[in-house]
Each structure stands twice: as C-alpha cells, then as structure tokens.
Coordinates of C-alpha atoms and ligand atoms in Angstrom, one line a residue:
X18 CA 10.1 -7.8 -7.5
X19 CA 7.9 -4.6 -8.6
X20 CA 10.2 -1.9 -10.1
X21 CA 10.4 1.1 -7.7
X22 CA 7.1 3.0 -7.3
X23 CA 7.3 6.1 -9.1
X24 CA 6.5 9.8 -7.7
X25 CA 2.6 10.5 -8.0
X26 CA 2.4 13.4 -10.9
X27 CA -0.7 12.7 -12.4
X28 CA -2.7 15.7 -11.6
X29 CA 0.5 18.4 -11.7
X30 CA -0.1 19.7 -14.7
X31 CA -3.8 21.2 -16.0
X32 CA -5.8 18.7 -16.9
X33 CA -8.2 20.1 -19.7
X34 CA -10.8 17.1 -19.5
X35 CA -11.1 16.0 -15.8
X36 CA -12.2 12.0 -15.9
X37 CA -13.5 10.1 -12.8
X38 CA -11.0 8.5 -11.3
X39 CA -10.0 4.6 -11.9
X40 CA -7.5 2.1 -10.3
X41 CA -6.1 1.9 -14.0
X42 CA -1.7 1.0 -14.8
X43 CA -1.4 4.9 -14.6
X44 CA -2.3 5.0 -11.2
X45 CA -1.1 1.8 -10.2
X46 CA 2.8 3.1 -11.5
X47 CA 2.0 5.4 -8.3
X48 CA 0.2 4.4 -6.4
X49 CA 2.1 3.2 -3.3
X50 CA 3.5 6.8 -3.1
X51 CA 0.1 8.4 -3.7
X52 CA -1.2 6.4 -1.1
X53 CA 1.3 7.5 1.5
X54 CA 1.6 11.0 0.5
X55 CA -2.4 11.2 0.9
X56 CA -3.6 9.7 3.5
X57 CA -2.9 11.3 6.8
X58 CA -2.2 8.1 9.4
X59 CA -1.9 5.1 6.6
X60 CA 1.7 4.1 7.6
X61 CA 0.1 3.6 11.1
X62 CA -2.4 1.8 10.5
X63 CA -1.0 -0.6 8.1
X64 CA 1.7 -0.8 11.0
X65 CA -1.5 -1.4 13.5
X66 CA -3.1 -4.4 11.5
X67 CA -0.2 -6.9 12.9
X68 CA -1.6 -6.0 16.2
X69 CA -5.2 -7.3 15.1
X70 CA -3.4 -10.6 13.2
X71 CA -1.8 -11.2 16.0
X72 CA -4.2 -10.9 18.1
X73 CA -7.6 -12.4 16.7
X74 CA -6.6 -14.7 13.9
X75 CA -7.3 -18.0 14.5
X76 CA -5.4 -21.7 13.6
X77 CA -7.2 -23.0 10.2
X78 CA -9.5 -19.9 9.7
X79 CA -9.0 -17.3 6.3
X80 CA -8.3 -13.9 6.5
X81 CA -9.4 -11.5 3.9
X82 CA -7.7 -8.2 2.5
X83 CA -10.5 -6.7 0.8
X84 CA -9.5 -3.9 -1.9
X85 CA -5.8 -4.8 -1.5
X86 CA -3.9 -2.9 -4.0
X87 CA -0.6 -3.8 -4.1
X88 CA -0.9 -6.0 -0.9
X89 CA 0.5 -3.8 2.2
X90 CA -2.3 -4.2 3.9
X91 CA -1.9 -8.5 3.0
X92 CA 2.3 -8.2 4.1
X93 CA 1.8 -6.5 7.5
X94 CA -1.4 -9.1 8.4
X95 CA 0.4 -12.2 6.7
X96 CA 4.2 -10.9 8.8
X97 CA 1.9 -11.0 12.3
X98 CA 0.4 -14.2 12.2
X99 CA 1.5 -16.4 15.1
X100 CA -0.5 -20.0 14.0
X101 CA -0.8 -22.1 11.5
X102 CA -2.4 -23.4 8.4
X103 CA -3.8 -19.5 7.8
X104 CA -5.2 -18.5 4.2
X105 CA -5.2 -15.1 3.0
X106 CA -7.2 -13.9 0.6
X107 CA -6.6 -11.0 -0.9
X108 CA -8.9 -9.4 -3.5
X109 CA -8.8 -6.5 -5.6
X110 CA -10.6 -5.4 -9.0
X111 CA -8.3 -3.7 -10.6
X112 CA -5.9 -6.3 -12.9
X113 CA -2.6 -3.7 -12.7
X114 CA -3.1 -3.4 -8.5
X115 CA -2.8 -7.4 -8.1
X116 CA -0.4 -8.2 -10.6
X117 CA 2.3 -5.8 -8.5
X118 CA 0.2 -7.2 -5.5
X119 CA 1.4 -10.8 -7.0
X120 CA 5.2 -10.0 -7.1
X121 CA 5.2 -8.2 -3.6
X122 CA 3.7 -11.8 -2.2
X123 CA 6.0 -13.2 -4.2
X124 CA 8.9 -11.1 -2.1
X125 CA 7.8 -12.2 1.2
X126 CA 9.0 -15.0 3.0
X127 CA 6.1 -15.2 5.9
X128 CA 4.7 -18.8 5.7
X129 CA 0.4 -18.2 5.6
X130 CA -0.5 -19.1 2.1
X131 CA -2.0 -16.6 -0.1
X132 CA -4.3 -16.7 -2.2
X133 CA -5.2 -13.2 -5.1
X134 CA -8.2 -12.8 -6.8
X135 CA -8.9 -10.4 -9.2
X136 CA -12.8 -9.7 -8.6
X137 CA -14.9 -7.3 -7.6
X138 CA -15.3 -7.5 -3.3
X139 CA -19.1 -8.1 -3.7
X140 CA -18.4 -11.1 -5.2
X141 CA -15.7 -12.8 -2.8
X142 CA -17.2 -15.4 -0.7
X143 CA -15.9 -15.3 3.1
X144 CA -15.9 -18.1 5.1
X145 CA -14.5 -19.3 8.1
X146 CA -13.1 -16.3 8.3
X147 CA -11.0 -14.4 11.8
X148 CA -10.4 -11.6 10.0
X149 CA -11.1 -9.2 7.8
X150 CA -9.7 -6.0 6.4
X151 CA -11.4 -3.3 4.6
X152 CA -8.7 -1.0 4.7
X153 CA -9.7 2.5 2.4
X154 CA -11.9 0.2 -0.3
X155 CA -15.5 0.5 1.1
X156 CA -15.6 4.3 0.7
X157 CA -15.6 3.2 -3.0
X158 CA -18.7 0.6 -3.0
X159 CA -21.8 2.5 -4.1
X160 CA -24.0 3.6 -0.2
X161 CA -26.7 1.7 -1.0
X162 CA -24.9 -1.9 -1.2
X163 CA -22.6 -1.0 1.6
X164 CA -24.6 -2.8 4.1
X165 CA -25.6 -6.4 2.0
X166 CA -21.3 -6.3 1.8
X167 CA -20.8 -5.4 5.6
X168 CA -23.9 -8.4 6.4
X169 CA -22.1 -10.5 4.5
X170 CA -18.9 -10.2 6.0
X171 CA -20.0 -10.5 9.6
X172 CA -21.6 -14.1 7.9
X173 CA -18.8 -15.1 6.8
X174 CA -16.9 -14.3 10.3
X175 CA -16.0 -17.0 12.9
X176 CA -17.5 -16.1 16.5
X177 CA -15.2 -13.3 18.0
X178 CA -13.7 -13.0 14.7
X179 CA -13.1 -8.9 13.7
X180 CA -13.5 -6.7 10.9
X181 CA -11.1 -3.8 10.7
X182 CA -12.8 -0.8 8.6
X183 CA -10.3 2.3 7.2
X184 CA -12.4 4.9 6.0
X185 CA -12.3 8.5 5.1
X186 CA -14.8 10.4 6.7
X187 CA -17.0 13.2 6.3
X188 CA -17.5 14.9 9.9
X189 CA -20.8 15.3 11.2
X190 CA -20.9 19.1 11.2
X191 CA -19.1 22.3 10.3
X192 CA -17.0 23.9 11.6
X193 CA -15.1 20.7 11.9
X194 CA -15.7 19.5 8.5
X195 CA -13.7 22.2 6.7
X196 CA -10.9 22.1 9.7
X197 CA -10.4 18.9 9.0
X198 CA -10.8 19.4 5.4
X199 CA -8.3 22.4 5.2
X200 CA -5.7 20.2 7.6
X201 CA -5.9 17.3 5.2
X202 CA -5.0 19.5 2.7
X203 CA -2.2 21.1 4.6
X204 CA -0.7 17.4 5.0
X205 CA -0.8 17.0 1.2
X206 CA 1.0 20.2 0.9
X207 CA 3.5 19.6 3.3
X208 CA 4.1 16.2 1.1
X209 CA 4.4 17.8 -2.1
X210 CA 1.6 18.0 -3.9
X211 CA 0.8 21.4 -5.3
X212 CA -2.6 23.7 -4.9
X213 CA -3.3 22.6 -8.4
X214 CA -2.7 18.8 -8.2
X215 CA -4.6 18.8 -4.6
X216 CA -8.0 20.3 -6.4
X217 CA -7.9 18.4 -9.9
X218 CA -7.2 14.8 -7.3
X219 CA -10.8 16.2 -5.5
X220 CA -12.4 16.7 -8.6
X221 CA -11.6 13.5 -10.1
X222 CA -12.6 12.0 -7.2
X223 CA -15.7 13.4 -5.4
X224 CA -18.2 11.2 -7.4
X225 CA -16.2 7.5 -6.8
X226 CA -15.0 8.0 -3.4
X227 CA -18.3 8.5 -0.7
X228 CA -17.1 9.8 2.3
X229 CA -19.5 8.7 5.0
X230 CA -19.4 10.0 9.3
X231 CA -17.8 7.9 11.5
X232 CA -21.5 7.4 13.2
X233 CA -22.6 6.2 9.9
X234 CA -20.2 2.9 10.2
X235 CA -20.9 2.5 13.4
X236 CA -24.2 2.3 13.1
X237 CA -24.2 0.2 10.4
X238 CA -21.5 -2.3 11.8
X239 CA -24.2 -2.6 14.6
X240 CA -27.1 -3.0 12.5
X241 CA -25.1 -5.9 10.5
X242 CA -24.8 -8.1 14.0
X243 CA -21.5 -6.9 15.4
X244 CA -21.6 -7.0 19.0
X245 CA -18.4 -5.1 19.9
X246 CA -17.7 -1.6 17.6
X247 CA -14.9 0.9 18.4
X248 CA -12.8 3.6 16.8
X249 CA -9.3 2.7 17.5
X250 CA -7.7 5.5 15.3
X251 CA -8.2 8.5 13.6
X252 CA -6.2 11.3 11.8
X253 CA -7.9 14.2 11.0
X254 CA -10.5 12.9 8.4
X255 CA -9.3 9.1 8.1
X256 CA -10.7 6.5 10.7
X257 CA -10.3 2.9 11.4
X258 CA -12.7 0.8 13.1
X259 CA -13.0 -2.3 14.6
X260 CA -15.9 -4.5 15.1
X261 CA -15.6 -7.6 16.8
X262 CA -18.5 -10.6 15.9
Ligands
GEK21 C1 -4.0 -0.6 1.3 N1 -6.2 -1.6 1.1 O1 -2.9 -0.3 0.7 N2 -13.9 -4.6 -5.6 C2 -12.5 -4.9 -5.5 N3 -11.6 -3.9 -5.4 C3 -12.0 -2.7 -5.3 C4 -13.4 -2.3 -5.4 C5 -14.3 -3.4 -5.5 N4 -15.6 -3.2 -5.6 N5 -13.5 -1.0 -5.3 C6 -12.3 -0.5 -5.1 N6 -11.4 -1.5 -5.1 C7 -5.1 -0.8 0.4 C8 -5.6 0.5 -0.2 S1 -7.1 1.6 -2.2 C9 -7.5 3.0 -1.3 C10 -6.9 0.4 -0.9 C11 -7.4 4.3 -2.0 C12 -9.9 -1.4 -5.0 C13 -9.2 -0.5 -5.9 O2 -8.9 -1.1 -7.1 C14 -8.0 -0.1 -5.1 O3 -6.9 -0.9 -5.3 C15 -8.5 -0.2 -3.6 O4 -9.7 -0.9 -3.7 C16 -8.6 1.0 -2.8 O5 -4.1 -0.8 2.5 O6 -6.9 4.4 -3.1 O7 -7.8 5.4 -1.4

C-alpha cells in the first residue's frame, strides 16, 4: 500500500525561480491532497463516475481512465461495475503517478482487470471501449491536438458508449470569470492554502494547464460525432461533461 499522502507545501514558501509545473515524485508525494484541497467538487465527481460505470459499461468492452494519477478516478469506476470480463485501462505519463497508481490497484479487491500504462494519452489505442474518463487531464493536452484526441476516442467507443470529460473552465465572460475566479480562490483559502502558495500554484501553472469555456467542449464533443452532450456538474469553475456516442 502507498505511504500516507503528505500535506501539499510546495508553493508555501517564496519560490525565487518559478518553473512550469510537472507531474514529477515532488508532486506526486502530494498529490492526492493537492488534488482535493484544489478542486472545488472532485470528491463528487469521483463519487459520480460509479453512476456512469454502472450505468453504461458494457459485458466484454474496456474502459479507459485517461490521465489517472494515482487511480481514484480507476477505484470508483472499477468498484461500480456490475458485469463481467471488464478491462480497465488506466494511463498516465508521469512514472511516480502510476507507480502509487500500481499499489492502490494493488489494494483493491473489485474483480475487473486492470491494466497501467505509462504513456502519453495520445498514444493509447481505445477500442471496444463503454467508457471513457478524462477526468482533469485534457486541460493539459496542447488546444490544437485536443480534437484528433477527442475523434479518436469517440472511434474507439462502442455505440452508446460515453465519454465523461472533467475540466476547468474559463467562463465565457466577465463579470463571471473573476467571481468564479475569486470564489475558487476563496475554497483554497478556506482549505489551507495561503495568499502566497495560491499565486506561485497560478504562476506555475498558467502556461500547462489551458482552461477552455464549457461551450468550447461542447462544441467540440459535437463536432467529434457525439450525438448526446450534457453538463451534468459543475462547481464554480470545474465542469464535467458527458457525451454519449
Ligand atoms: C483523478 N484523473 O484523480 N498523457 C498522459 N497523462 C497525462 C498527460 C498526457 N498527455 N497530460 C497530463 N497527464 C485524475 C486527476 S490530474 C489533474 C488527473 C490535475 C496526467 C498527469 O501526469 C496527471 O497525473 C494527470 O494527467 C492530471 O481523477 O492535476 O489537475
């Protein structure tokens, strides 16, 4: 089993040389409390995604977790499904991410096989596939081969199979955009995270993670084929979608 996350303190104290931000063993030490202390609504939807295992995966067919981390989206799909001879694929690029993704498998008694691959998403083939997660990872594929990845996963899709899409999102206009912006922050706060740690995170991030507006994905999730697109949740500035083939 993975030794107890650690508190996220990477960005408390002043940082004199501000790098982009990577998935590297530092943040992975922290990760799962990073994740819950900074996203507004995760909890719920990793809670949500048994609903959508239960619910559209199919007897025989693969499921993908793409961008897994340490596999919470892969447990709460993998504890929901209700039929047999499933395959999950879980895939994440970052080596320290899938190892602890490895032993929390390992922990886990549901019986779907699963199967980890240390790639980069772009490269995953997806096949017979009921369903597929994209839960926070897309937001961190460069805009312009967003839509070859989302085509490709509506390929890979069995007829009525779904793609659930996490996503933080930039809002289409002001004055909603700071609200939201200034309320995300507020959550962080009220987590922990100092006025210090909140704006070095931001810097470090703002060029890898590409926020895009909630009409954006949709559009796109249209223009890739899907024939059913909805918004089934959103917290302040985080959305999940789900698009059914
Ligand atoms: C969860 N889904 O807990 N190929 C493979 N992995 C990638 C790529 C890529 N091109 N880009 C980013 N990643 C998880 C949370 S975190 C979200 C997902 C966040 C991986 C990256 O290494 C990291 O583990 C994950 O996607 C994004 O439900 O940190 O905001």
């Amino acid at each position: 089993m993975t030794d107890k996350p650690s508190q996220d303190k990477l960005f408390a104290k002043p940082l004199t040389h501000l790098v982009d931000f990577t998935f590297d063993e530092q943040v992975a030490s922290v990760f799962p409390d990073m994740i819950r202390r900074s996203v507004p609504g995760y909890e719920t939807v990793i809670a949500m995604l048994g609903v959508f295992a239960s619910s559209l995966v199919t007897r025989g067919s693969r499921v993908y977790d793409l961008g897994c981390s340490q596999g919470a989206a892969t447990l709460a799909l993998r504890r929901h499904i209700q039929v047999p001879d499933v395959t999950l694929v879980a895939v994440d690029n970052s080596a320290p991410m899938i190892e602890r993704c490895r032993s929390n498998v390992a922990a886990d008694l549901s019986p779907s096989t699963v199967e980890l691959r240390c790639e980069n998403i772009q490269d995953t083939p997806i096949e017979n596939a009921s369903l597929v997660a994209l839960n926070y990872t897309l937001q961190f594929v460069p805009l312009d081969q967003r839509l070859p990845l989302v085509q490709r996963l509506y390929e890979g899709l069995n007829p009525a199979g779904g793609l659930i899409l996490s996503e933080k999102i930039r809002l289409p206009a002001e004055p909603q955009q700071e609200h939201f912006t200034q309320w995300h922050h507020e959550f962080k706060r009220l987590n922990g995270y100092s006025d210090l740690e909140i704006s070095q995170k931001r810097q470090a991030i703002e060029n890898v993670l590409i926020p895009e507006s909630g009409a954006d994905h949709i559009q796109r999730l249209q223009q890739a084929g899907f024939s059913q697109v909805y918004c089934w949740f959103q917290c302040f500035n985080f959305a999940s979608f789900v698009a059914i083939k």
